[in-house]
Every structure is written in structure tokens, then in C-alpha cells.
PDB file of C-alpha atoms and ligand atoms in Angstrom:
ATOM      1  CA  MET A 188      23.096 -67.883 -53.515  1.00 48.00           C
ATOM      2  CA  SER A 189      26.154 -66.275 -53.855  1.00 50.00           C
ATOM      3  CA  ASN A 190      24.465 -63.716 -51.583  1.00 54.00           C
ATOM      4  CA  GLU A 191      23.362 -65.091 -48.980  1.00 58.00           C
ATOM      5  CA  PRO A 192      26.970 -64.909 -47.094  1.00 67.00           C
ATOM      6  CA  ILE A 193      26.494 -61.691 -46.839  1.00 73.00           C
ATOM      7  CA  SER A 194      23.895 -60.728 -46.569  1.00 76.00           C
ATOM      8  CA  GLY A 195      23.232 -62.059 -43.622  1.00 78.00           C
ATOM      9  CA  LEU A 196      26.391 -60.791 -42.041  1.00 80.00           C
ATOM     10  CA  ARG A 197      24.705 -57.055 -42.606  1.00 83.00           C
ATOM     11  CA  GLU A 198      22.336 -58.772 -40.752  1.00 84.00           C
ATOM     12  CA  ARG A 199      24.266 -59.877 -38.229  1.00 83.00           C
ATOM     13  CA  GLU A 200      25.082 -56.665 -38.383  1.00 85.00           C
ATOM     14  CA  ARG A 201      22.491 -53.949 -38.705  1.00 86.00           C
ATOM     15  CA  ARG A 202      21.175 -55.932 -35.380  1.00 86.00           C
ATOM     16  CA  ARG A 203      25.150 -55.495 -33.599  1.00 86.00           C
ATOM     17  CA  ARG A 204      24.328 -51.738 -34.129  1.00 87.00           C
ATOM     18  CA  ARG A 205      20.953 -52.175 -32.585  1.00 87.00           C
ATOM     19  CA  VAL A 206      22.180 -54.102 -30.240  1.00 84.00           C
ATOM     20  CA  ASN A 207      24.236 -50.214 -29.510  1.00 87.00           C
ATOM     21  CA  ARG A 208      22.661 -48.180 -29.857  1.00 88.00           C
ATOM     22  CA  ILE A 209      19.880 -49.725 -26.686  1.00 84.00           C
ATOM     23  CA  LYS A 210      22.988 -50.089 -24.763  1.00 88.00           C
ATOM     24  CA  LYS A 211      23.854 -46.894 -25.589  1.00 88.00           C
ATOM     25  CA  VAL A 212      20.233 -46.033 -24.457  1.00 85.00           C
ATOM     26  CA  ILE A 213      19.848 -47.626 -21.343  1.00 83.00           C
ATOM     27  CA  ILE A 214      23.550 -46.148 -19.929  1.00 84.00           C
ATOM     28  CA  GLY A 215      22.200 -43.220 -21.107  1.00 83.00           C
ATOM     29  CA  LEU A 216      18.935 -43.622 -18.351  1.00 86.00           C
ATOM     30  CA  ILE A 217      21.126 -44.902 -15.651  1.00 82.00           C
ATOM     31  CA  SER A 218      23.744 -41.704 -16.386  1.00 85.00           C
ATOM     32  CA  PHE A 219      20.818 -39.119 -16.169  1.00 80.00           C
ATOM     33  CA  TRP A 220      19.047 -41.106 -13.162  1.00 84.00           C
ATOM     34  CA  MET A 221      22.256 -41.972 -11.153  1.00 86.00           C
ATOM     35  CA  ILE A 222      23.454 -37.071 -11.782  1.00 83.00           C
ATOM     36  CA  PHE A 223      19.627 -35.868 -11.087  1.00 76.00           C
ATOM     37  CA  SER A 224      19.433 -38.135  -7.688  1.00 84.00           C
ATOM     38  CA  LEU A 225      23.176 -37.869  -6.650  1.00 83.00           C
ATOM     39  CA  THR A 226      22.328 -33.650  -6.939  1.00 80.00           C
ATOM     40  CA  ALA A 227      19.078 -34.203  -5.277  1.00 79.00           C
ATOM     41  CA  ILE A 228      20.898 -35.629  -3.041  1.00 71.00           C
ATOM     42  CA  VAL A 229      23.181 -33.002  -2.456  1.00 74.00           C
ATOM     43  CA  ILE A 230      20.974 -30.784  -3.064  1.00 72.00           C
ATOM     44  CA  LEU A 231      19.007 -31.803   0.136  1.00 68.00           C
ATOM     45  CA  THR A 232      21.509 -32.115   2.495  1.00 67.00           C
ATOM     46  CA  ILE A 233      22.754 -29.174   1.513  1.00 64.00           C
ATOM     47  CA  SER A 234      19.143 -27.799   2.992  1.00 72.00           C
ATOM     48  CA  ILE A 235      18.641 -29.902   6.205  1.00 59.00           C
ATOM     49  CA  THR A 236      22.719 -29.278   7.237  1.00 59.00           C
ATOM     50  CA  ALA A 237      21.600 -25.091   7.151  1.00 63.00           C
ATOM     51  CA  ALA A 238      18.114 -25.966   8.805  1.00 61.00           C
ATOM     52  CA  ASN A 239      19.673 -28.019  10.968  1.00 53.00           C
ATOM     53  CA  LYS A 240      22.320 -25.205  11.631  1.00 50.00           C
ATOM     54  CA  ARG A 241      19.762 -21.864  11.960  1.00 53.00           C
ATOM     55  CA  ILE A 242      17.195 -23.818  14.966  1.00 46.00           C
ATOM     56  CA  ASP A 243      20.947 -24.760  16.564  1.00 41.00           C
ATOM     57  CA  ASN A 244      22.071 -21.230  16.194  1.00 41.00           C
ATOM     58  CA  VAL A 245      18.888 -20.180  17.438  1.00 45.00           C
ATOM     59  CA  GLU A 246      18.237 -22.329  20.236  1.00 41.00           C
ATOM     60  CA  GLN A 247      22.145 -21.325  21.450  1.00 37.00           C
ATOM     61  CA  HIS A 248      21.751 -17.811  21.195  1.00 40.00           C
ATOM     62  CA  ASN A 249      18.273 -19.102  23.249  1.00 40.00           C
ATOM     63  CA  GLN A 250      19.710 -20.003  25.650  1.00 36.00           C
ATOM     64  CA  ALA A 251      23.203 -17.673  25.823  1.00 36.00           C
ATOM     65  CA  ASP A 252      20.038 -14.824  26.513  1.00 37.00           C
ATOM     66  CA  ALA A 253      18.566 -16.827  29.126  1.00 35.00           C
ATOM     67  CA  THR A 254      21.515 -16.347  31.012  1.00 33.00           C
ATOM     68  CA  GLY A 255      22.488 -12.993  30.344  1.00 34.00           C
ATOM     69  CA  ASN A 256      25.217 -13.733  28.199  1.00 35.00           C
ATOM     70  CA  SER A 257      24.467 -11.097  25.839  1.00 35.00           C
ATOM     71  CA  ASP A 258      28.649 -11.147  24.449  1.00 34.00           C
ATOM     72  CA  SER A 259      28.235 -14.303  22.897  1.00 35.00           C
ATOM     73  CA  LYS A 260      28.991 -14.581  19.248  1.00 34.00           C
ATOM     74  CA  LYS A 261      25.286 -16.964  19.162  1.00 36.00           C
ATOM     75  CA  ASN A 262      23.523 -13.316  19.000  1.00 37.00           C
ATOM     76  CA  ASP A 263      25.330 -12.740  15.509  1.00 35.00           C
ATOM     77  CA  VAL A 264      22.637 -15.461  14.261  1.00 36.00           C
ATOM     78  CA  ASP A 265      19.640 -14.217  16.510  1.00 40.00           C
ATOM     79  CA  ASN A 266      16.434 -15.143  15.709  1.00 43.00           C
ATOM     80  CA  ASN A 267      16.391 -16.041  11.883  1.00 41.00           C
ATOM     81  CA  ILE A 268      14.305 -18.644  12.407  1.00 43.00           C
ATOM     82  CA  ASP A 269      11.343 -16.780  14.977  1.00 50.00           C
ATOM     83  CA  ASP A 270       9.979 -13.838  12.686  1.00 51.00           C
ATOM     84  CA  ASN A 271      10.433 -14.487   9.328  1.00 49.00           C
ATOM     85  CA  ILE A 272       7.958 -16.700  10.287  1.00 53.00           C
ATOM     86  CA  GLY A 273       4.766 -15.024   9.814  1.00 51.00           C
ATOM     87  CA  GLU A 274       6.806 -12.337   7.612  1.00 50.00           C
ATOM     88  CA  ASP A 275       4.679 -13.669   4.491  1.00 50.00           C
ATOM     89  CA  TYR A 276       1.295 -12.573   5.660  1.00 53.00           C
ATOM     90  CA  GLU A 277      -0.121 -10.720   3.752  1.00 52.00           C
ATOM     91  CA  PRO A 278      -2.953  -8.536   5.742  1.00 52.00           C
ATOM     92  CA  THR A 279      -6.451  -7.474   3.805  1.00 51.00           C
ATOM     93  CA  ASP A 280      -7.997  -5.531   6.159  1.00 51.00           C
ATOM     94  CA  ASP A 281      -7.644  -2.536   7.935  1.00 51.00           C
ATOM     95  CA  PRO A 282      -7.840  -0.430   5.039  1.00 51.00           C
ATOM     96  CA  ILE A 283      -6.745   3.643   5.282  1.00 55.00           C
ATOM     97  CA  ASP A 284     -10.924   4.491   4.887  1.00 48.00           C
ATOM     98  CA  ASP A 285     -11.274   2.658   8.279  1.00 45.00           C
ATOM     99  CA  THR A 286     -12.358   5.042  10.214  1.00 46.00           C
ATOM    100  CA  GLY A 287     -13.531   2.437  13.530  1.00 44.00           C
ATOM    101  CA  GLU A 288     -10.783   3.800  15.661  1.00 43.00           C
ATOM    102  CA  ASP A 289     -11.661   5.785  18.696  1.00 45.00           C
ATOM    103  CA  GLU A 290      -7.584   8.016  18.475  1.00 46.00           C
ATOM    104  CA  PRO A 291      -7.834  10.891  20.382  1.00 57.00           C
ATOM    105  CA  ILE A 292      -5.419  12.238  18.156  1.00 67.00           C
ATOM    106  CA  ASP A 293      -6.428  13.240  15.156  1.00 74.00           C
ATOM    107  CA  GLU A 294      -9.484  10.425  13.867  1.00 75.00           C
ATOM    108  CA  ASN A 295      -7.825  10.931   9.707  1.00 86.00           C
ATOM    109  CA  ALA A 296      -3.613  10.722  10.788  1.00 93.00           C
ATOM    110  CA  ILE A 297      -1.494   7.196   9.438  1.00 97.00           C
ATOM    111  CA  LYS A 298      -0.372   5.772  12.454  1.00 98.00           C
ATOM    112  CA  VAL A 299       2.761   4.041  13.470  1.00 98.00           C
ATOM    113  CA  TYR A 300       3.827   1.795  15.772  1.00 98.00           C
ATOM    114  CA  LEU A 301       7.593   1.044  15.360  1.00 98.00           C
ATOM    115  CA  THR A 302       7.936  -2.208  16.910  1.00 98.00           C
ATOM    116  CA  PHE A 303      11.614  -3.627  18.509  1.00 98.00           C
ATOM    117  CA  ASP A 304      11.765  -7.629  18.705  1.00 98.00           C
ATOM    118  CA  ASP A 305      14.609  -9.552  20.842  1.00 98.00           C
ATOM    119  CA  GLY A 306      16.155  -7.288  22.552  1.00 98.00           C
ATOM    120  CA  PRO A 307      17.188  -5.664  24.773  1.00 98.00           C
ATOM    121  CA  SER A 308      20.764  -6.241  23.350  1.00 98.00           C
ATOM    122  CA  GLU A 309      23.777  -4.322  22.164  1.00 97.00           C
ATOM    123  CA  ASN A 310      22.271  -2.144  20.249  1.00 98.00           C
ATOM    124  CA  THR A 311      19.236  -0.531  22.107  1.00 98.00           C
ATOM    125  CA  GLU A 312      21.040   2.741  23.593  1.00 98.00           C
ATOM    126  CA  LYS A 313      21.358   3.024  19.898  1.00 98.00           C
ATOM    127  CA  ILE A 314      17.640   2.959  19.374  1.00 98.00           C
ATOM    128  CA  LEU A 315      17.152   4.782  22.360  1.00 98.00           C
ATOM    129  CA  ASP A 316      19.383   7.735  21.686  1.00 98.00           C
ATOM    130  CA  ILE A 317      17.444   7.668  17.719  1.00 98.00           C
ATOM    131  CA  LEU A 318      14.128   7.440  19.178  1.00 98.00           C
ATOM    132  CA  LYS A 319      15.029  10.370  21.812  1.00 98.00           C
ATOM    133  CA  GLU A 320      16.839  12.643  18.901  1.00 98.00           C
ATOM    134  CA  TYR A 321      13.394  12.578  16.800  1.00 98.00           C
ATOM    135  CA  ASP A 322      11.455  12.703  20.269  1.00 98.00           C
ATOM    136  CA  VAL A 323       9.170   9.264  18.787  1.00 98.00           C
ATOM    137  CA  LYS A 324       8.189   6.715  21.348  1.00 98.00           C
ATOM    138  CA  ALA A 325       8.511   3.081  20.372  1.00 98.00           C
ATOM    139  CA  THR A 326       7.748  -0.892  21.074  1.00 98.00           C
ATOM    140  CA  PHE A 327      10.455  -3.027  22.482  1.00 98.00           C
ATOM    141  CA  PHE A 328       8.934  -6.995  22.734  1.00 98.00           C
ATOM    142  CA  VAL A 329      11.483  -7.845  24.936  1.00 98.00           C
ATOM    143  CA  ILE A 330      12.950 -11.260  25.907  1.00 98.00           C
ATOM    144  CA  GLY A 331      14.899 -12.321  29.361  1.00 98.00           C
ATOM    145  CA  LYS A 332      17.900 -11.142  30.053  1.00 98.00           C
ATOM    146  CA  THR A 333      18.608 -10.791  34.013  1.00 95.00           C
ATOM    147  CA  ASP A 334      22.351  -8.862  33.678  1.00 97.00           C
ATOM    148  CA  ASP A 335      23.148  -6.163  35.287  1.00 97.00           C
ATOM    149  CA  TYR A 336      22.885  -4.481  32.154  1.00 98.00           C
ATOM    150  CA  SER A 337      19.828  -5.453  30.366  1.00 98.00           C
ATOM    151  CA  LYS A 338      17.815  -4.233  33.357  1.00 98.00           C
ATOM    152  CA  GLU A 339      18.668  -0.753  32.852  1.00 98.00           C
ATOM    153  CA  LEU A 340      17.682  -0.638  28.951  1.00 98.00           C
ATOM    154  CA  TYR A 341      14.280  -1.946  30.399  1.00 98.00           C
ATOM    155  CA  LYS A 342      14.161   0.419  33.015  1.00 98.00           C
ATOM    156  CA  ARG A 343      15.215   2.943  30.505  1.00 98.00           C
ATOM    157  CA  ILE A 344      12.499   1.808  27.723  1.00 98.00           C
ATOM    158  CA  VAL A 345      10.055   3.032  30.226  1.00 98.00           C
ATOM    159  CA  ASP A 346      12.337   5.639  31.481  1.00 98.00           C
ATOM    160  CA  GLU A 347      12.105   7.369  27.846  1.00 98.00           C
ATOM    161  CA  GLY A 348       8.056   6.186  27.582  1.00 98.00           C
ATOM    162  CA  HIS A 349       7.730   4.190  25.381  1.00 98.00           C
ATOM    163  CA  THR A 350       6.469   0.621  25.812  1.00 98.00           C
ATOM    164  CA  ILE A 351       7.544  -2.185  27.241  1.00 98.00           C
ATOM    165  CA  ALA A 352       6.103  -6.016  26.089  1.00 98.00           C
ATOM    166  CA  LEU A 353       6.827  -9.349  26.435  1.00 98.00           C
ATOM    167  CA  HIS A 354       8.288 -11.594  23.859  1.00 98.00           C
ATOM    168  CA  SER A 355       9.038 -14.905  25.627  1.00 98.00           C
ATOM    169  CA  TYR A 356      11.434 -15.016  28.202  1.00 98.00           C
ATOM    170  CA  SER A 357      13.637 -18.062  26.716  1.00 98.00           C
ATOM    171  CA  HIS A 358      12.794 -17.691  22.440  1.00 98.00           C
ATOM    172  CA  ARG A 359      12.741 -21.014  22.496  1.00 97.00           C
ATOM    173  CA  TYR A 360       9.877 -22.538  20.223  1.00 97.00           C
ATOM    174  CA  SER A 361      11.236 -26.165  21.183  1.00 96.00           C
ATOM    175  CA  SER A 362       9.982 -25.077  24.814  1.00 97.00           C
ATOM    176  CA  ILE A 363       7.210 -22.445  24.721  1.00 98.00           C
ATOM    177  CA  TYR A 364       5.319 -23.760  22.364  1.00 98.00           C
ATOM    178  CA  LYS A 365       5.249 -28.214  23.411  1.00 98.00           C
ATOM    179  CA  SER A 366       2.216 -27.497  25.387  1.00 98.00           C
ATOM    180  CA  VAL A 367       0.425 -24.253  26.605  1.00 98.00           C
ATOM    181  CA  GLU A 368       2.176 -24.659  30.141  1.00 98.00           C
ATOM    182  CA  ASP A 369       5.274 -24.402  29.004  1.00 98.00           C
ATOM    183  CA  TYR A 370       3.688 -20.563  26.809  1.00 98.00           C
ATOM    184  CA  ALA A 371       1.951 -20.024  30.945  1.00 98.00           C
ATOM    185  CA  LYS A 372       5.089 -20.344  32.296  1.00 98.00           C
ATOM    186  CA  ASP A 373       7.657 -18.744  29.959  1.00 98.00           C
ATOM    187  CA  LEU A 374       5.401 -15.707  29.657  1.00 98.00           C
ATOM    188  CA  GLN A 375       5.593 -15.204  33.419  1.00 98.00           C
ATOM    189  CA  LYS A 376       8.812 -15.472  33.283  1.00 98.00           C
ATOM    190  CA  ILE A 377       9.804 -12.418  30.870  1.00 98.00           C
ATOM    191  CA  SER A 378       6.524 -10.447  32.447  1.00 98.00           C
ATOM    192  CA  ASP A 379       8.363 -10.360  36.236  1.00 98.00           C
ATOM    193  CA  VAL A 380      11.669  -9.846  35.247  1.00 98.00           C
ATOM    194  CA  VAL A 381      10.577  -6.401  33.185  1.00 98.00           C
ATOM    195  CA  PHE A 382       7.873  -6.397  36.721  1.00 98.00           C
ATOM    196  CA  ASP A 383      11.266  -5.940  38.452  1.00 98.00           C
ATOM    197  CA  ALA A 384      13.389  -4.212  36.481  1.00 98.00           C
ATOM    198  CA  THR A 385      10.815  -1.683  36.019  1.00 98.00           C
ATOM    199  CA  GLY A 386       7.735  -2.414  38.254  1.00 98.00           C
ATOM    200  CA  VAL A 387       5.909  -2.329  35.050  1.00 98.00           C
ATOM    201  CA  ARG A 388       2.915  -6.061  34.285  1.00 98.00           C
ATOM    202  CA  CYS A 389       3.010  -6.145  30.886  1.00 98.00           C
ATOM    203  CA  LYS A 390      -0.330  -5.472  29.462  1.00 98.00           C
ATOM    204  CA  PHE A 391       0.721  -6.781  25.520  1.00 98.00           C
ATOM    205  CA  ILE A 392       3.329  -9.468  23.909  1.00 98.00           C
ATOM    206  CA  ARG A 393       3.829 -10.731  20.800  1.00 98.00           C
ATOM    207  CA  PHE A 394       4.933 -14.363  19.718  1.00 98.00           C
ATOM    208  CA  PRO A 395       7.492 -15.140  19.004  1.00 98.00           C
ATOM    209  CA  GLY A 396       7.778 -15.704  15.446  1.00 97.00           C
ATOM    210  CA  GLY A 397       3.471 -14.958  16.102  1.00 98.00           C
ATOM    211  CA  SER A 398       0.286 -15.789  15.541  1.00 98.00           C
ATOM    212  CA  SER A 399       0.535 -17.351  12.492  1.00 97.00           C
ATOM    213  CA  ASN A 400       3.423 -19.517  13.428  1.00 97.00           C
ATOM    214  CA  THR A 401       4.002 -23.178  12.173  1.00 96.00           C
ATOM    215  CA  VAL A 402       6.337 -24.080  14.664  1.00 96.00           C
ATOM    216  CA  SER A 403       3.728 -24.688  17.489  1.00 97.00           C
ATOM    217  CA  ALA A 404       3.453 -28.156  18.557  1.00 97.00           C
ATOM    218  CA  VAL A 405       0.854 -27.110  21.250  1.00 97.00           C
ATOM    219  CA  SER A 406      -2.856 -25.048  17.994  1.00 97.00           C
ATOM    220  CA  MET A 407      -2.515 -21.630  18.485  1.00 98.00           C
ATOM    221  CA  LYS A 408      -6.120 -20.748  19.664  1.00 98.00           C
ATOM    222  CA  ASP A 409      -5.264 -23.112  22.537  1.00 98.00           C
ATOM    223  CA  ILE A 410      -1.957 -20.114  23.368  1.00 98.00           C
ATOM    224  CA  ILE A 411      -4.419 -17.541  21.788  1.00 98.00           C
ATOM    225  CA  LYS A 412      -7.447 -18.104  24.600  1.00 98.00           C
ATOM    226  CA  TYR A 413      -5.088 -18.507  27.394  1.00 98.00           C
ATOM    227  CA  VAL A 414      -3.882 -15.711  27.248  1.00 98.00           C
ATOM    228  CA  THR A 415      -6.466 -14.037  26.538  1.00 98.00           C
ATOM    229  CA  GLU A 416      -8.068 -15.048  29.829  1.00 98.00           C
ATOM    230  CA  GLN A 417      -5.038 -14.060  31.415  1.00 98.00           C
ATOM    231  CA  GLY A 418      -6.063 -10.332  30.034  1.00 98.00           C
ATOM    232  CA  TYR A 419      -2.842 -10.203  27.379  1.00 98.00           C
ATOM    233  CA  VAL A 420      -3.297  -7.930  23.404  1.00 98.00           C
ATOM    234  CA  TYR A 421      -1.363  -9.744  21.148  1.00 98.00           C
ATOM    235  CA  PHE A 422       0.492  -8.261  18.388  1.00 98.00           C
ATOM    236  CA  ASP A 423       1.696  -9.262  14.829  1.00 98.00           C
ATOM    237  CA  TRP A 424       2.242  -6.405  12.653  1.00 98.00           C
ATOM    238  CA  ASN A 425       1.557  -5.562   8.692  1.00 98.00           C
ATOM    239  CA  VAL A 426       4.437  -4.138   7.432  1.00 98.00           C
ATOM    240  CA  VAL A 427       8.688  -5.747   7.685  1.00 98.00           C
ATOM    241  CA  ASN A 428      11.973  -3.554   7.634  1.00 98.00           C
ATOM    242  CA  GLY A 429      13.124  -7.128   6.531  1.00 97.00           C
ATOM    243  CA  ASP A 430      16.446  -7.818   8.690  1.00 97.00           C
ATOM    244  CA  ALA A 431      14.918 -11.391   9.829  1.00 94.00           C
ATOM    245  CA  THR A 432      14.560 -13.068   6.666  1.00 91.00           C
ATOM    246  CA  ALA A 433      18.555 -14.465   5.725  1.00 88.00           C
ATOM    247  CA  LYS A 434      18.761 -11.660   3.551  1.00 91.00           C
ATOM    248  CA  ASN A 435      20.739  -9.722   4.737  1.00 93.00           C
ATOM    249  CA  TYR A 436      19.486  -6.310   3.362  1.00 97.00           C
ATOM    250  CA  THR A 437      21.645  -3.260   2.888  1.00 97.00           C
ATOM    251  CA  VAL A 438      20.836  -0.069   5.030  1.00 98.00           C
ATOM    252  CA  ASP A 439      19.070   1.365   1.411  1.00 98.00           C
ATOM    253  CA  GLN A 440      16.957  -2.205   1.026  1.00 98.00           C
ATOM    254  CA  LEU A 441      15.185  -1.562   4.260  1.00 98.00           C
ATOM    255  CA  VAL A 442      14.522   1.992   4.476  1.00 98.00           C
ATOM    256  CA  ASP A 443      12.646   0.718   1.321  1.00 98.00           C
ATOM    257  CA  ASN A 444      10.782  -2.741   2.772  1.00 98.00           C
ATOM    258  CA  VAL A 445       9.486  -0.323   5.150  1.00 98.00           C
ATOM    259  CA  MET A 446       9.101   2.253   2.984  1.00 98.00           C
ATOM    260  CA  ASN A 447       6.629   0.110   0.360  1.00 98.00           C
ATOM    261  CA  ASP A 448       4.509  -0.540   2.317  1.00 98.00           C
ATOM    262  CA  VAL A 449       3.764   2.062   5.477  1.00 98.00           C
ATOM    263  CA  GLY A 450       1.124   4.242   5.387  1.00 97.00           C
ATOM    264  CA  LYS A 451      -1.625   1.200   3.470  1.00 97.00           C
ATOM    265  CA  TYR A 452      -3.369   0.406   6.402  1.00 97.00           C
ATOM    266  CA  GLN A 453      -4.453   3.223   9.100  1.00 97.00           C
ATOM    267  CA  THR A 454      -2.882   1.258  11.737  1.00 98.00           C
ATOM    268  CA  ASN A 455       0.308   0.270  10.159  1.00 98.00           C
ATOM    269  CA  VAL A 456       3.243  -2.305  12.864  1.00 98.00           C
ATOM    270  CA  VAL A 457       6.163  -2.346  11.745  1.00 98.00           C
ATOM    271  CA  LEU A 458       8.740  -5.395  12.574  1.00 98.00           C
ATOM    272  CA  MET A 459      12.339  -4.115  13.855  1.00 98.00           C
ATOM    273  CA  HIS A 460      14.703  -5.980  15.677  1.00 98.00           C
ATOM    274  CA  ASP A 461      16.568  -4.546  18.486  1.00 98.00           C
ATOM    275  CA  ALA A 462      19.987  -7.760  18.844  1.00 97.00           C
ATOM    276  CA  ARG A 463      23.003  -7.563  18.750  1.00 96.00           C
ATOM    277  CA  ALA A 464      23.699  -8.100  15.413  1.00 95.00           C
ATOM    278  CA  LYS A 465      20.767  -5.934  13.492  1.00 97.00           C
ATOM    279  CA  THR A 466      23.546  -3.344  12.682  1.00 97.00           C
ATOM    280  CA  SER A 467      22.050  -2.291   9.422  1.00 97.00           C
ATOM    281  CA  THR A 468      18.588  -2.171  11.442  1.00 98.00           C
ATOM    282  CA  VAL A 469      19.873   1.047  13.836  1.00 98.00           C
ATOM    283  CA  GLU A 470      22.078   2.773  10.459  1.00 98.00           C
ATOM    284  CA  ALA A 471      18.397   2.323   8.868  1.00 98.00           C
ATOM    285  CA  LEU A 472      16.072   4.202  11.118  1.00 98.00           C
ATOM    286  CA  PRO A 473      16.528   7.651  10.736  1.00 98.00           C
ATOM    287  CA  THR A 474      15.921   8.003   7.507  1.00 98.00           C
ATOM    288  CA  ILE A 475      12.576   5.303   8.372  1.00 98.00           C
ATOM    289  CA  ILE A 476      11.376   7.904  10.472  1.00 98.00           C
ATOM    290  CA  GLU A 477      12.590  10.410   9.093  1.00 98.00           C
ATOM    291  CA  LYS A 478      11.019   9.249   5.248  1.00 98.00           C
ATOM    292  CA  ILE A 479       7.721   8.285   7.449  1.00 98.00           C
ATOM    293  CA  LEU A 480       6.892  11.342   8.710  1.00 98.00           C
ATOM    294  CA  GLU A 481       7.262  13.540   6.044  1.00 98.00           C
ATOM    295  CA  LYS A 482       4.429  11.820   4.377  1.00 97.00           C
ATOM    296  CA  GLY A 483       2.575  13.110   7.378  1.00 97.00           C
ATOM    297  CA  TYR A 484       2.479   9.843   9.306  1.00 98.00           C
ATOM    298  CA  VAL A 485       1.838   9.497  12.767  1.00 98.00           C
ATOM    299  CA  ILE A 486       4.411   7.656  14.619  1.00 98.00           C
ATOM    300  CA  LEU A 487       3.088   6.024  18.168  1.00 98.00           C
ATOM    301  CA  PRO A 488       3.714   3.667  21.167  1.00 98.00           C
ATOM    302  CA  ILE A 489       1.443   0.958  20.837  1.00 98.00           C
ATOM    303  CA  ASP A 490      -1.570   1.521  24.948  1.00 98.00           C
ATOM    304  CA  ASP A 491      -4.457   0.946  25.112  1.00 98.00           C
ATOM    305  CA  ASN A 492      -5.823   2.442  21.757  1.00 95.00           C
ATOM    306  CA  THR A 493      -4.277   1.098  19.430  1.00 97.00           C
ATOM    307  CA  THR A 494      -5.794  -1.260  17.416  1.00 97.00           C
ATOM    308  CA  PRO A 495      -3.806  -4.625  17.423  1.00 98.00           C
ATOM    309  CA  ILE A 496      -2.841  -6.117  14.171  1.00 98.00           C
ATOM    310  CA  GLN A 497      -3.147  -9.809  14.405  1.00 98.00           C
ATOM    311  CA  HIS A 498      -2.804 -12.965  12.230  1.00 98.00           C
ATOM    312  CA  ILE A 499      -4.518 -14.559  13.682  1.00 98.00           C
ATOM    313  CA  LYS A 500      -7.412 -12.312  14.558  1.00 97.00           C
ATOM    314  CA  VAL A 501      -8.433 -13.112  18.448  1.00 98.00           C
ATOM    315  CA  GLU A 502     -12.399 -12.638  18.005  1.00 97.00           C
ATOM    316  CA  SER A 503     -12.132 -16.201  16.181  1.00 96.00           C
ATOM    317  CA  VAL A 504     -10.721 -17.739  18.535  1.00 96.00           C
ATOM    318  CA  VAL A 505     -12.374 -16.228  21.874  1.00 93.00           C
ATOM    319  CA  THR A 506     -15.767 -15.403  22.192  1.00 84.00           C
ATOM    320  CA  GLN A 507     -15.605 -11.951  24.355  1.00 63.00           C
TER     321      GLN A 507
HETATM  322 ZN1   ZN B 887      12.118 -12.569  18.070  1.00 67.53          ZN
END
């Protein structure tokens, strides 16, 4: 009897503690959920802002290119999005023991094709000087510039025995990949710019972002079909120096990126960029050339004998 009120008090106390514990758990869960959600929102916002900025920069840069405004600061960001897209592509074919090529130089030599996208730029002359110094020829996939200085550079590329090839006039994904017609118009425009400056009608092309790009609104297969019908041959790449990534590789790293992969294939197409901001690419070039030559590989410009390296193979789209 006399224990009744005490046990009643204890029971109340226990209940109070239990309720408090449950309250704490609920508050804890809510706090965790809020922090988690907030963190996710912050991360997403940062990613979206960064992505938007990059898209804007690329578009602005290319607008500047198209008008020949090459001294624009916008060039600094260059085409980061561009050639990142297909870079993770792992080639599975064209192994070293493939002897199916009709190359007049040396059937067994490993061939390296140095390719520069997005020029002409403030670095084109330096790149050409280095190539001249080592007496090697390369391939330039150019974009549309109409100022006199750029016209001279298109011409110098040709005069010094390199292959001039088409990349894009505007290099604006949003407009060139809207439809096959839009792509065709842009391609014709850059073809005419190069022809007017050099007298050369280009046959070789490289799609902005590569044939495996995932940004095109129209199927790349339709574009591939179109360019093939027009007699063009497109080239992707199987080796990169990494200068299109946001990683800002050091000169040594750019060299390593190339040397880690070059020589794995009979035909090695090395993707690099000729753009104002890509000064490390220029600095890395002499060492890259020296190391490739030391290995006994042959450096050549792309021509009719070159086995096209294609992420989406033309045979998979067009029956020739
Ligand atoms: Zn490009």
C-alpha cells in the first residue's frame, strides 16, 4: 500500500525518460536528414553552376573565334567540354600485330599522328616552329577564323607540309548538332574558309567532341552517313595528352599521358589542342616528339594511307 505512490512516481519518471529518448531520436533523425539534404543541395548547386559556366564559356569562346576576336580572354577556357567527351573512350581494335595497312614507309613501323584541334591560335606559330625544328609533320583540325593573321596561319600549316583538316566553323555544339543540315552548313563554312586561305579542299574531318560525343541532338550516325556521302573521312583519336580536361596537367604529366599509351597500336592518333590557353601543350611537345622518335616510331601527317581511328566506325553506319 505504502509503495503505491512511489512506484507510481517511478513509472511516471520512466515514461518521461522514454518520451525524452524518443524525442531525441526523432530530433536527431530530422537534423541528420536536414543536414544531408542541405549538403546535397549545395553540391548539386555548385555542380550545376560550374557546368553552366563551362557551357557559357565554350559558347562565348567559340563566338569570339567565329568573329576572329582571338585576343579575347574567353579563349582561356577554350574547349574544355569539347574533347573531354570522348576521352574516356578505350579503343579495342587496331592492335600492333595488325598488318593490314598499305603504308609505303615501313609495313611494321608503329605510326604516330600528332593532331591539334581548335587552331589557329596564338600558339600555332610556336607549334609549327617546334615541328619544323624536329622535321616532323602533323595534322591540324582547324576552326573558323577570318582575321588576316589566322588566314596566314592556315596557309603556313599547308606550306610547311602539314595536313590541314576540318574541325568546325563555329564549334558551338548547340548549333552545329541541332540537325544534319546545321552540321552540313557549318562544315561547308569551315571548308570554304580554309579553301579561300590555302586553296586546299579538305577531305579529313574531326567532329567536335568526337564521333562518340553524347551532346549531339541529332544521331551521330546520321551525321556520319552525311559526311561519308560527301566524301569526307573522319578521325577520332586513341591517345590523348589530356590538355582538354579540367585537370590542368603539368608539362611532365602531359608527356606521360601520351607516352603511357602511344605505341600500343599500329596506328596512334594523338589528340592535343592548339589554343591560346594551352601553353603547357606547347611546352610538352618537344619532349613528346623526342620520346616518340627515341622509341623508333614514325611520326606522320594524316593522309590517304592512314587507317582512320574512329570511336563509331564508319562501317557500322554506312555499307560502302
Ligand atoms: Zn575542338
